[in-house]
XYZ file of C-alpha atoms in Angstrom:
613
model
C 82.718 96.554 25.516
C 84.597 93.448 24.183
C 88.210 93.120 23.415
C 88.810 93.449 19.545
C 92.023 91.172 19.947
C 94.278 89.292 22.531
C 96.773 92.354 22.369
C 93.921 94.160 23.962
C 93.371 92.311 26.951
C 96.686 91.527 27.366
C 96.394 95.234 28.062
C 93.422 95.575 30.161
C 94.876 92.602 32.147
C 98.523 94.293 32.668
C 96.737 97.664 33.557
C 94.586 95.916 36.288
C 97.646 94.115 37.727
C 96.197 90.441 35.877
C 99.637 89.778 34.189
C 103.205 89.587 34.791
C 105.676 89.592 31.872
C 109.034 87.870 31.521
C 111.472 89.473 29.802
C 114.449 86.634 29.799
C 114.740 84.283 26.896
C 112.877 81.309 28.181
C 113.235 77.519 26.889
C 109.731 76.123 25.115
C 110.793 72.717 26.375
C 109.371 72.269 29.478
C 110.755 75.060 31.064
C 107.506 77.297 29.755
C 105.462 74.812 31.003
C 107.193 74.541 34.671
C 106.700 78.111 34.753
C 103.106 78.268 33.823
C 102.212 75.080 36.444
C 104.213 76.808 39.050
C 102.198 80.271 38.688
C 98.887 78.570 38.337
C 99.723 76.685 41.554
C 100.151 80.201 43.551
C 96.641 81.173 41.402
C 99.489 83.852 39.675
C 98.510 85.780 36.420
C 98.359 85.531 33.379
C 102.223 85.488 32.026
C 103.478 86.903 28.765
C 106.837 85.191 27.573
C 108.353 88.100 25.396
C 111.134 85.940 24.337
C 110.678 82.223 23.342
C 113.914 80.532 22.549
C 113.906 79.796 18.695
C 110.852 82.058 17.669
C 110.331 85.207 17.011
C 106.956 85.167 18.623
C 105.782 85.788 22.511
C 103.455 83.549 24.079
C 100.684 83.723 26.681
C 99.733 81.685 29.435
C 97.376 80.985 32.329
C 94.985 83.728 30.908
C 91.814 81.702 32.405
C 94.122 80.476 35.558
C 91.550 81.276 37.968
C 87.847 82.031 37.982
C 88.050 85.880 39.297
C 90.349 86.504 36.142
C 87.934 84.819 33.436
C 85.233 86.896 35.269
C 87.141 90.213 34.813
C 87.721 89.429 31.639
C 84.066 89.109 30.171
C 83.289 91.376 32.733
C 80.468 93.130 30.883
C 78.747 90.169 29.448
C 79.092 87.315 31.716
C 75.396 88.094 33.232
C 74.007 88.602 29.703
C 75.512 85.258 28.358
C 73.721 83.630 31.471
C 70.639 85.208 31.151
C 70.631 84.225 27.924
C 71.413 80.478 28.787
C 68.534 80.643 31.381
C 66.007 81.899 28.528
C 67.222 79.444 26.363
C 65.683 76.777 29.045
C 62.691 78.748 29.679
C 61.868 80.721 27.449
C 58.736 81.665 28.502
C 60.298 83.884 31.501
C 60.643 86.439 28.900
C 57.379 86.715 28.004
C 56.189 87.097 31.924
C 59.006 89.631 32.826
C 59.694 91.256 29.033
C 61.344 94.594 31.328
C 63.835 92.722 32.844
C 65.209 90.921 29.387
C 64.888 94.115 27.541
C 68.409 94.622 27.454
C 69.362 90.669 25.651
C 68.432 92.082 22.307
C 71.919 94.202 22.034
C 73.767 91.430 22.876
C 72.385 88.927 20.657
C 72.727 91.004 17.451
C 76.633 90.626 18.773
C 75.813 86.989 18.067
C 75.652 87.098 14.551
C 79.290 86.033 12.526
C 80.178 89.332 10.736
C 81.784 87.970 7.315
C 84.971 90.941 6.088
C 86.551 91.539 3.579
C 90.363 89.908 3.368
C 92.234 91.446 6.540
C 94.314 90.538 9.606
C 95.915 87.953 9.804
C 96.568 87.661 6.124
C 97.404 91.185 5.079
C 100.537 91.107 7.385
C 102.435 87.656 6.278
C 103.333 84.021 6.111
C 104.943 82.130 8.640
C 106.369 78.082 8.653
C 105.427 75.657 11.301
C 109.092 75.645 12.852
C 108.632 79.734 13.402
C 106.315 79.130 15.997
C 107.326 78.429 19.887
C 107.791 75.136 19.744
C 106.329 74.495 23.441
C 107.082 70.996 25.108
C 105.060 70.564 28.244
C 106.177 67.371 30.115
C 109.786 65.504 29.456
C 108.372 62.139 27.573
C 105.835 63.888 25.092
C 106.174 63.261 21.498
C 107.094 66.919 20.562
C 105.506 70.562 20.492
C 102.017 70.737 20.473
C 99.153 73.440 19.922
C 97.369 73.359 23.355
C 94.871 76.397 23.487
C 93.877 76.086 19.584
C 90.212 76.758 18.088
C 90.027 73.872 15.040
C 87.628 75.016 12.649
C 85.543 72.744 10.276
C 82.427 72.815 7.933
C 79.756 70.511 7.125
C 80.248 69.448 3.826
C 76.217 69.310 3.022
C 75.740 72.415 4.967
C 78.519 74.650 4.134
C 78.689 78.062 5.749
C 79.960 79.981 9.381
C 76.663 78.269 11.385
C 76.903 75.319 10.413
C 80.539 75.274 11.724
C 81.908 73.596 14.433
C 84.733 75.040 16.645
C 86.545 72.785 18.932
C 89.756 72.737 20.894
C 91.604 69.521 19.497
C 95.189 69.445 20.361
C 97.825 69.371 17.623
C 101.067 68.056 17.526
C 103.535 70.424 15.234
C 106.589 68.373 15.284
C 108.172 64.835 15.681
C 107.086 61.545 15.143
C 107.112 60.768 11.524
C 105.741 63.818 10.359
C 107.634 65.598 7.305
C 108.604 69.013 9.285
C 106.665 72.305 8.124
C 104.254 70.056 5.682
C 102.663 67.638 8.258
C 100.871 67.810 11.616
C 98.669 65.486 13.763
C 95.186 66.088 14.584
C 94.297 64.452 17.637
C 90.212 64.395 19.024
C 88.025 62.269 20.454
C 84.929 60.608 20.699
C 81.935 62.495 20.727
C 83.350 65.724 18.795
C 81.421 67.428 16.027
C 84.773 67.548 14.051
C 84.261 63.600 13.896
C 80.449 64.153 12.090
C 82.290 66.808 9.797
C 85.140 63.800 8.876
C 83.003 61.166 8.385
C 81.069 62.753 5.883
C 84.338 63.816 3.752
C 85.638 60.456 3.997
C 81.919 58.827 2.696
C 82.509 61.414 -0.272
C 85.973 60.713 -0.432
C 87.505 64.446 -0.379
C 89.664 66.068 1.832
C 88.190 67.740 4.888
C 89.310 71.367 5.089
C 90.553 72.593 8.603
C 91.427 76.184 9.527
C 93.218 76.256 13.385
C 92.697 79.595 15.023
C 95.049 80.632 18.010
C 94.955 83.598 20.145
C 92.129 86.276 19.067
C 89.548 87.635 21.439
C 89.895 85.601 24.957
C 85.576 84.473 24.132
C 86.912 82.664 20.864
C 88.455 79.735 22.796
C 86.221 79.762 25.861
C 83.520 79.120 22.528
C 85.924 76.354 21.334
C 85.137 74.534 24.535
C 82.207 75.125 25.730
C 79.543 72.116 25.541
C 76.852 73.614 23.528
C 73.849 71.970 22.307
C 74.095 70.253 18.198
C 73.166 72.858 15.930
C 74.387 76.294 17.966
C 77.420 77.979 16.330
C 80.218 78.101 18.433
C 80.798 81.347 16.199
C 77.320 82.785 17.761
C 78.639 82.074 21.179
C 81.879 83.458 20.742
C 80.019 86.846 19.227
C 77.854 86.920 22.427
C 80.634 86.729 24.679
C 83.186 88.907 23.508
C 80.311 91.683 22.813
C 81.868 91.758 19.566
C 80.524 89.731 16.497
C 83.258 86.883 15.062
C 84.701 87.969 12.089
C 85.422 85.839 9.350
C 86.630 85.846 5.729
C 87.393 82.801 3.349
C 91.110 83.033 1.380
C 92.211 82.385 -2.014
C 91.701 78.557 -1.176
C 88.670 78.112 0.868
C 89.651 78.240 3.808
C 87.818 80.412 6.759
C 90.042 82.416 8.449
C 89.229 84.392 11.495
C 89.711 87.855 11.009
C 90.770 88.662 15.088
C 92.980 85.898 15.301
C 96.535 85.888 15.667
C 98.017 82.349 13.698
C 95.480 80.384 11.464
C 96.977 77.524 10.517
C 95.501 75.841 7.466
C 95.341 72.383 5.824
C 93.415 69.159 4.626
C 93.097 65.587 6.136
C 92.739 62.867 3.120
C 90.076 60.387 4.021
C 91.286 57.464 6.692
C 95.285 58.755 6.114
C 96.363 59.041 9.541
C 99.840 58.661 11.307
C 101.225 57.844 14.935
C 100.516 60.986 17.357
C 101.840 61.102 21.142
C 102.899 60.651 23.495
C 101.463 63.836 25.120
C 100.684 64.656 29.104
C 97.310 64.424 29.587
C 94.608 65.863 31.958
C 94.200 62.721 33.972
C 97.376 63.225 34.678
C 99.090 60.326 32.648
C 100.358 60.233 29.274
C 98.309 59.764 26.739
C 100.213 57.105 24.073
C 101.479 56.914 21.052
C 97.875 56.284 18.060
C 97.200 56.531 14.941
C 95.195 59.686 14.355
C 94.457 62.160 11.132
C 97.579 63.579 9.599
C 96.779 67.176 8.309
C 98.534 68.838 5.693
C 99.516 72.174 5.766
C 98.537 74.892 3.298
C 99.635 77.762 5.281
C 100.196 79.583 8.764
C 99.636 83.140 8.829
C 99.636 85.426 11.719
C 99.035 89.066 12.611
C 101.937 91.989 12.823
C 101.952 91.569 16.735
C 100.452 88.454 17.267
C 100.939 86.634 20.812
C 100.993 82.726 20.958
C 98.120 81.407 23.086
C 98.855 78.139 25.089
C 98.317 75.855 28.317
C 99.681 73.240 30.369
C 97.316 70.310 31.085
C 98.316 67.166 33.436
C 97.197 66.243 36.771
C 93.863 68.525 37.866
C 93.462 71.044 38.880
C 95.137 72.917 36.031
C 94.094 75.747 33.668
C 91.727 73.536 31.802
C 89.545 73.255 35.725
C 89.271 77.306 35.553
C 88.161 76.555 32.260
C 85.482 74.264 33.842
C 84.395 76.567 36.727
C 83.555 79.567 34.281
C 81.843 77.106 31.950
C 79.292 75.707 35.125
C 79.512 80.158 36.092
C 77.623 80.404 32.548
C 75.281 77.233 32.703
C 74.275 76.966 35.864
C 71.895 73.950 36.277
C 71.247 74.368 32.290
C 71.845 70.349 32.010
C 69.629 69.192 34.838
C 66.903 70.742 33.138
C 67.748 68.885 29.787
C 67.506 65.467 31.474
C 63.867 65.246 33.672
C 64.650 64.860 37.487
C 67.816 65.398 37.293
C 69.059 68.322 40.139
C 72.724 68.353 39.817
C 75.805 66.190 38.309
C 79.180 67.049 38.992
C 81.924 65.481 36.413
C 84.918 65.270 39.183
C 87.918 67.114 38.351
C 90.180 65.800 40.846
C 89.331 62.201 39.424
C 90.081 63.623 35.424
C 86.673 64.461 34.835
C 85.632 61.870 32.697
C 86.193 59.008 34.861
C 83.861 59.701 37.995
C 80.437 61.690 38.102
C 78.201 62.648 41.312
C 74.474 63.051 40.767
C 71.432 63.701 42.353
C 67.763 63.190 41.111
C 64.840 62.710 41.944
C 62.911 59.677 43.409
C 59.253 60.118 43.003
C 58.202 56.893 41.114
C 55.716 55.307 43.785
C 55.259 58.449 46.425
C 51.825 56.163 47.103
C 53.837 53.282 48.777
C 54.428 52.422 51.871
C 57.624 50.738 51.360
C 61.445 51.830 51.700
C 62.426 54.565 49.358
C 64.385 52.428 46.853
C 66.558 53.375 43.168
C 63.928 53.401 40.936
C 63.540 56.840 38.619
C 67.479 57.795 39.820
C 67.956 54.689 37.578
C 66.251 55.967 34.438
C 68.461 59.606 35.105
C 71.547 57.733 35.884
C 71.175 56.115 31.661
C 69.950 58.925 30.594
C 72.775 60.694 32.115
C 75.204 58.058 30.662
C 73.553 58.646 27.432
C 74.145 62.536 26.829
C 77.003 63.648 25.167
C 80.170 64.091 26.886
C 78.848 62.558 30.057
C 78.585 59.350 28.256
C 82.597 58.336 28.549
C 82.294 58.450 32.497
C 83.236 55.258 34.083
C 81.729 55.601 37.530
C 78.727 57.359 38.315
C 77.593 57.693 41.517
C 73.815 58.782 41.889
C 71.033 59.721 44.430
C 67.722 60.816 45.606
C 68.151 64.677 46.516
C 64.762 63.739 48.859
C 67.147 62.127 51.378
C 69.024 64.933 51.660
C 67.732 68.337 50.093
C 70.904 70.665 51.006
C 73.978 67.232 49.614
C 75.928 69.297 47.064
C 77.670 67.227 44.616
C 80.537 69.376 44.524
C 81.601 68.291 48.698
C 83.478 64.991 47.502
C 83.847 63.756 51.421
C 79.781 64.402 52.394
C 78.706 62.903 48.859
C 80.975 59.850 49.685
C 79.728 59.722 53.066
C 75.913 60.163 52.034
C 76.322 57.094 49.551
C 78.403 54.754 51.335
C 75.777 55.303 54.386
C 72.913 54.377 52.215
C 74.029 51.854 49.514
C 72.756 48.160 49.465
C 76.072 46.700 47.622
C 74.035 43.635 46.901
C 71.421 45.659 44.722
C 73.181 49.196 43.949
C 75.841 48.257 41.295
C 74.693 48.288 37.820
C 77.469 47.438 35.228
C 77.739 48.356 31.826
C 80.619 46.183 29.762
C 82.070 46.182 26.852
C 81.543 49.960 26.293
C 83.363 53.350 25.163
C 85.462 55.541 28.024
C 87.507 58.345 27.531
C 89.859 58.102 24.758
C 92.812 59.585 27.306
C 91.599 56.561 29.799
C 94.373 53.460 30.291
C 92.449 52.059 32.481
C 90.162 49.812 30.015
C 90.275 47.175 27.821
C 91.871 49.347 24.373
C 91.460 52.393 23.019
C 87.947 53.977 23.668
C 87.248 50.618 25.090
C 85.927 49.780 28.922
C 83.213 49.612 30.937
C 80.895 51.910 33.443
C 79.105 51.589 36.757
C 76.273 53.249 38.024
C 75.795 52.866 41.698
C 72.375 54.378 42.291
C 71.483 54.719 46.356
C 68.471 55.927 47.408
C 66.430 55.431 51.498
C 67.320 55.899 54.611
C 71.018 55.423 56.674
C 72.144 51.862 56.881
C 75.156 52.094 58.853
C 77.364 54.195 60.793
C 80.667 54.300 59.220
C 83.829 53.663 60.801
C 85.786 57.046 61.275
C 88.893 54.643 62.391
C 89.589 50.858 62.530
C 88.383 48.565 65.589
C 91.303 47.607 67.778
C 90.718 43.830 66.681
C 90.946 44.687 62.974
C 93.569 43.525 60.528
C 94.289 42.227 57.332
C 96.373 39.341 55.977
C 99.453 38.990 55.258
C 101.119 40.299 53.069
C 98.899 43.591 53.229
C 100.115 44.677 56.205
C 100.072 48.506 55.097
C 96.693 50.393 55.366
C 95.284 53.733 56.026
C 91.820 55.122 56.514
C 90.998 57.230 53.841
C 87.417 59.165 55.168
C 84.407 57.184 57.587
C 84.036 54.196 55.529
C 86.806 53.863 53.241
C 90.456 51.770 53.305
C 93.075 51.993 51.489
C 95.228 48.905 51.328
C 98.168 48.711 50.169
C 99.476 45.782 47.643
C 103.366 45.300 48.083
C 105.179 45.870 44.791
C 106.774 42.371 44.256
C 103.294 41.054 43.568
C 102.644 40.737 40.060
C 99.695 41.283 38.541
C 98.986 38.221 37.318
C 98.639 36.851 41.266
C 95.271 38.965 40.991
C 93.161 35.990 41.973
C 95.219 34.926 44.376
C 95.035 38.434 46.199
C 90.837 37.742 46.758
C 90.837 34.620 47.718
C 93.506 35.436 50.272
C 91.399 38.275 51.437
C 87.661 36.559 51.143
C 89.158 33.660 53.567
C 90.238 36.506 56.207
C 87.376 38.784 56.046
C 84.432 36.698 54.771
C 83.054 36.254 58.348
C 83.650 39.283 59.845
C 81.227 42.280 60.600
C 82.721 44.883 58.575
C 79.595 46.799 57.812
C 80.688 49.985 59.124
C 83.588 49.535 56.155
C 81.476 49.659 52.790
C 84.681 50.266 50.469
C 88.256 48.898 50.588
C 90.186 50.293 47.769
C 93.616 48.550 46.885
C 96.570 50.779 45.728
C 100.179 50.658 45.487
C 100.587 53.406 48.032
C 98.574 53.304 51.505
C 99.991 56.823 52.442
C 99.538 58.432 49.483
C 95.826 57.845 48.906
C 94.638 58.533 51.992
C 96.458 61.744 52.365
C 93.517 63.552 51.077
C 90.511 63.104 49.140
C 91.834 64.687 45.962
C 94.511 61.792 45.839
C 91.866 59.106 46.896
C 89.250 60.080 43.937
C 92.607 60.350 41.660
C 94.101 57.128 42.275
C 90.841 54.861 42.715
C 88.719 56.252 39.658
C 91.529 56.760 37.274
C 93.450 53.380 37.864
C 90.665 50.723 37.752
C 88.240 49.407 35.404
C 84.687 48.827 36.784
C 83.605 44.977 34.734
C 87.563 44.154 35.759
C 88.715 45.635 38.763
C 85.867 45.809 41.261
C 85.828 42.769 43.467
C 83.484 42.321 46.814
C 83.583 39.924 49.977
C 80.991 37.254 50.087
C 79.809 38.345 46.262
C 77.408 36.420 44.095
C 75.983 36.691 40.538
C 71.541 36.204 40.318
C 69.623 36.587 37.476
C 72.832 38.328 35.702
C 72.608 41.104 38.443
C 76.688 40.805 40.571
C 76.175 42.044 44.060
C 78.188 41.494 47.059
C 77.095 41.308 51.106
C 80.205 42.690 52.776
C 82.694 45.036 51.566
C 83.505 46.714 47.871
C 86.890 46.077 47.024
C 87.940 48.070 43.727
C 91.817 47.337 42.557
C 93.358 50.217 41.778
C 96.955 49.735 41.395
C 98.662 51.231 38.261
C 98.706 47.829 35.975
C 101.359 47.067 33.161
C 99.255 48.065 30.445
C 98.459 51.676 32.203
C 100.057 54.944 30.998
C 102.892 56.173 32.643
C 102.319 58.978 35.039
C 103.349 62.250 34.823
C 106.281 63.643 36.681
C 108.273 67.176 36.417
C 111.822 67.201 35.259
C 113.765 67.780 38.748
C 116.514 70.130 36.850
C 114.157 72.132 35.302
C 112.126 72.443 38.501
C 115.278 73.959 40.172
C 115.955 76.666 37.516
C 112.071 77.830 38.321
C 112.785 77.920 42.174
C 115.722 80.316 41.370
C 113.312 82.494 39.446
C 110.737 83.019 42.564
C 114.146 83.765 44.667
C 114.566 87.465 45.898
C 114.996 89.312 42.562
C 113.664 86.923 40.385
C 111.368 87.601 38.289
C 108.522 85.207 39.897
C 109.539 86.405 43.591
C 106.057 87.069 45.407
C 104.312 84.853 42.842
C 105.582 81.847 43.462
């Protein structure tokens, strides 16, 4: 059976030994946070704050901090949901086995938005912006922000619960220039069906109404991010789920309100009035800086008699927001290679941010009646196809191959998936370059806002080298990069000294084509250039991290002996991508040491976090 409300699996959870509560008055900035990464660094539980300094409200945290837990959780549906996904993709399966999907009928009637009569949350009472826990996660953001919230908006030609879209948008309650209690920041991004919803207010020129749900059944925000296809109700989803249709009601105003919730915050955003928002800690694990973004104002918060504050702590994968991401490929399985033809598997990267590096394999069947060397032919069409759905469409780098020259490469291995390409790839016909095109709103690494460019490096045929696994004895470099390290077979990291500016980028290549122009380096395909050496080659996580997140592909890949034909750039000995942080880069995160201390005495003997942490 699904939970009814948070309260209730906080229950469940505590009863199963899933959550640990603190019972000290704890500080919303930053040291909440520090807690919460801390916890989810040990893969802790879930943690209930009873006491949040300045509210009268607890707060929850890493409730979906590891896969197991989000499985126990939606224990009783999770097979349904994916059975249902499967159907959805081929449909026909229940028609040949009608037995075995007997059972999907019960669940999808829990599917289906149940609209209530005026309830919970608005029966109880009123609350004011500044009476909820004003959370701070990291020490340079812009102020408290709404980090696990379900933003709610309606089509304005379609009005009505399924035309809806549900998304998790962050929202920034305080600081800035925004007039305290009245004002908050909306912040989303591109390719979000809140955009469609805004852009069709603005052409009529009325105000867009927004209800934000927090807290409520733990399927309502799993809904709010889950990729589903245009057209599906998150609501539906959510119903599924949770085994327990989303309930909904409309107030005195307009404005939907979920019945199971435990705040809904509501409010309007006039068409193009927008103020500064940020800075804020992001999940590539940089800040995200100060923009202009839709300023919404506030009608009303109302919450529940014993409702719990839901939040997270993004920055730096992995973090909550990758359990997120593991149940979310748990319920789709392969649903989105079977949306794009040939496609067997794409992995968006966590450790590289997501957004800025995907693995794929397809399939290479164009001529099977040649006699020629397998080349990139149909794992070209996937790879802009793939660069052409949805979300998938801000990556920067995609790397793609033929699953026939290897049938058992999983693109979840980063090291073999490296090693498999960097075997195979012809650098002076692989790279394909798209410029002057959108990336990742939360990406610093491009030209402006939303602005950048993408590579698709699409390898397909047999082994062309055997990579180095360490340096020849007669290898070096030239001075002044005199600091290197071997990240995996095939890969350097070389490291730029800091009292070279940025500017001396030419310089820096032509200094390194003279030294290594005519030697055999083929058993080195990739030379990446950082500001540490150490650092990035202490593991891959930190390699994929620092290379895909610091560089832009049409301005920061480079290549010994390269050339330009027929508009196609290709180089003949190694790939040299820059990725040093550059001036107009955001600043990385890092934890507040004095804070960090105050959570090491809490997982001393007798604190409360002893054995967790």
């Amino acid at each position: 059976m699904g939970y009814p409300s948070l309260q209730a699996c906080i229950s469940d959870l505590e009863k199963n030994g899933h959550l640990i509560r603190i019972r000290e008055e704890v500080n919303p900035y930053l040291q909440m946070a520090a807690i919460h990464l801390r916890v989810f660094e040990h893969q802790g539980p879930a943690i209930l704050f009873e006491h949040v300094k300045g509210s009268k409200f607890p707060a929850l945290s890493n409730l979906f901090g590891t896969l197991d837990r989000s499985k126990f959780i939606f224990r009783d549906t999770l097979e349904q949901i994916k059975t249902l996904i499967e159907l959805k993709n081929d449909p026909m399966k229940a028609l040949k086995q009608p037995f075995k999907y007997a059972g999907i009928a019960l669940n999808a009637f829990a599917a289906l938005p149940m609209k209530v009569s005026g309830s919970a949350p608005i029966s109880f009472g009123k609350a004011k912006i500044s009476d909820l826990p004003q959370i701070v996660n990291w020490p340079m953001d812009g102020g408290p922000f709404v980090t696990m919230p379900q933003v709610y908006t309606e089509d304005m030609d379609k009005p009505g619960i399924m035309d809806a879209n549900l998304g998790m948008y962050r929202i920034q309650l305080a600081g800035n220039d925004y007039i305290q209690n009245q004002e908050i920041g909306l912040h989303y991004q591109l390719h979000r069906g809140i955009g469609i919803h805004q852009t069709k207010a603005n052409a009529k020129g009325q105000p867009l109404k927004v209800s934000i749900f927090v807290g409520g059944p733990p399927s309502h925000p799993v809904s709010a991010v889950m990729p589903l296809p245009e057209g599906l109700s998150e609501m539906t989803f959510a119903g599924a789920l949770g085994n327990r249709r989303f309930r909904y009601f409309y107030d005195d105003e307009g404005f939907c309100i979920s019945a199971d919730a435990d705040f809904v915050i509501t409010g309007t955003v006039m068409p193009h009035d927008n103020k500064p928002e940020g800075p804020f800690g992001d999940h590539l694990g940089y800040y995200s800086l100060k923009h202009d973004f839709p300023l919404m104002k506030v009608h009303n918060v109302y919450h529940r008699k014993d409702a719990v504050w839901s939040f997270t702590v993004v920055g730096r994968p992995p973090q909550e927001d990758t359990s997120f991401g593991a149940l979310i490929h748990e319920i789709t399985g392969e649903a989105i290679g079977k949306e794009i033809p040939g496609l067997h598997a794409v992995n968006a990267v966590d450790a590289a941010g997501v957004h800025p590096l995907l693995f794929a394999i397809g399939s290479e069947r164009y001529t099977p009646y040649s006699n020629d060397e397998r080349k990139p032919q149909e794992i070209l069409t996937i790879a802009n196809r793939i660069l052409g759905t949805n979300q998938l469409s801000l990556a920067k780098y995609l790397f793609i191959t033929a699953k026939e020259d290897d049938p058992d490469l999983d693109v979840n291995d980063i090291g073999r998936f490296m090693k498999h390409i960097l075997q195979r790839v012809d650098l002076s016909r692989d790279l394909h370059f798209y410029t002057n095109t959108t990336i990742d709103t939360l990406d610093y690494s491009g030209s402006g806002l939303n602005s950048g460019s993408k590579v698709a490096v699409a390898v397909a045929g047999a082994i062309k080298r055997e990579l180095w696994s360490e340096l020849p004895g007669d290898f070096d470099m030239p001075r002044p990069f005199v600091n290197y390290k071997m990240v995996m077979p095939g890969i350097l990291a070389v490291e730029v000294p800091k009292n070279i500016k940025h500017s001396d980028t030419p310089l820096i290549f032509e200094i390194m084509e003279e030294h290594l122009a005519d030697k055999q380096l083929d058993g080195l395909p990739l030379i990446v250039l950082c500001d540490d050496a150490v650092f990035t080659a202490q593991n891959l996580n930190n390699f994929v991290w620092v290379t895909f997140t610091r560089s832009n592909p049409s301005h920061d890949i480079y290549g010994i002996n390269s050339f330009t034909e027929h508009k196609h750039w290709g180089c003949k000995g190694p790939l040299i991508i820059d990725a040093r942080i550059k001036p107009h880069h955001a600043p990385v995160l890092e934890k507040d040491p004095a804070v960090e201390k105050l959570v090491d005495k809490m997982g001393e003997k007798g604190g409360v976090l002893y054995g967790i942490i």
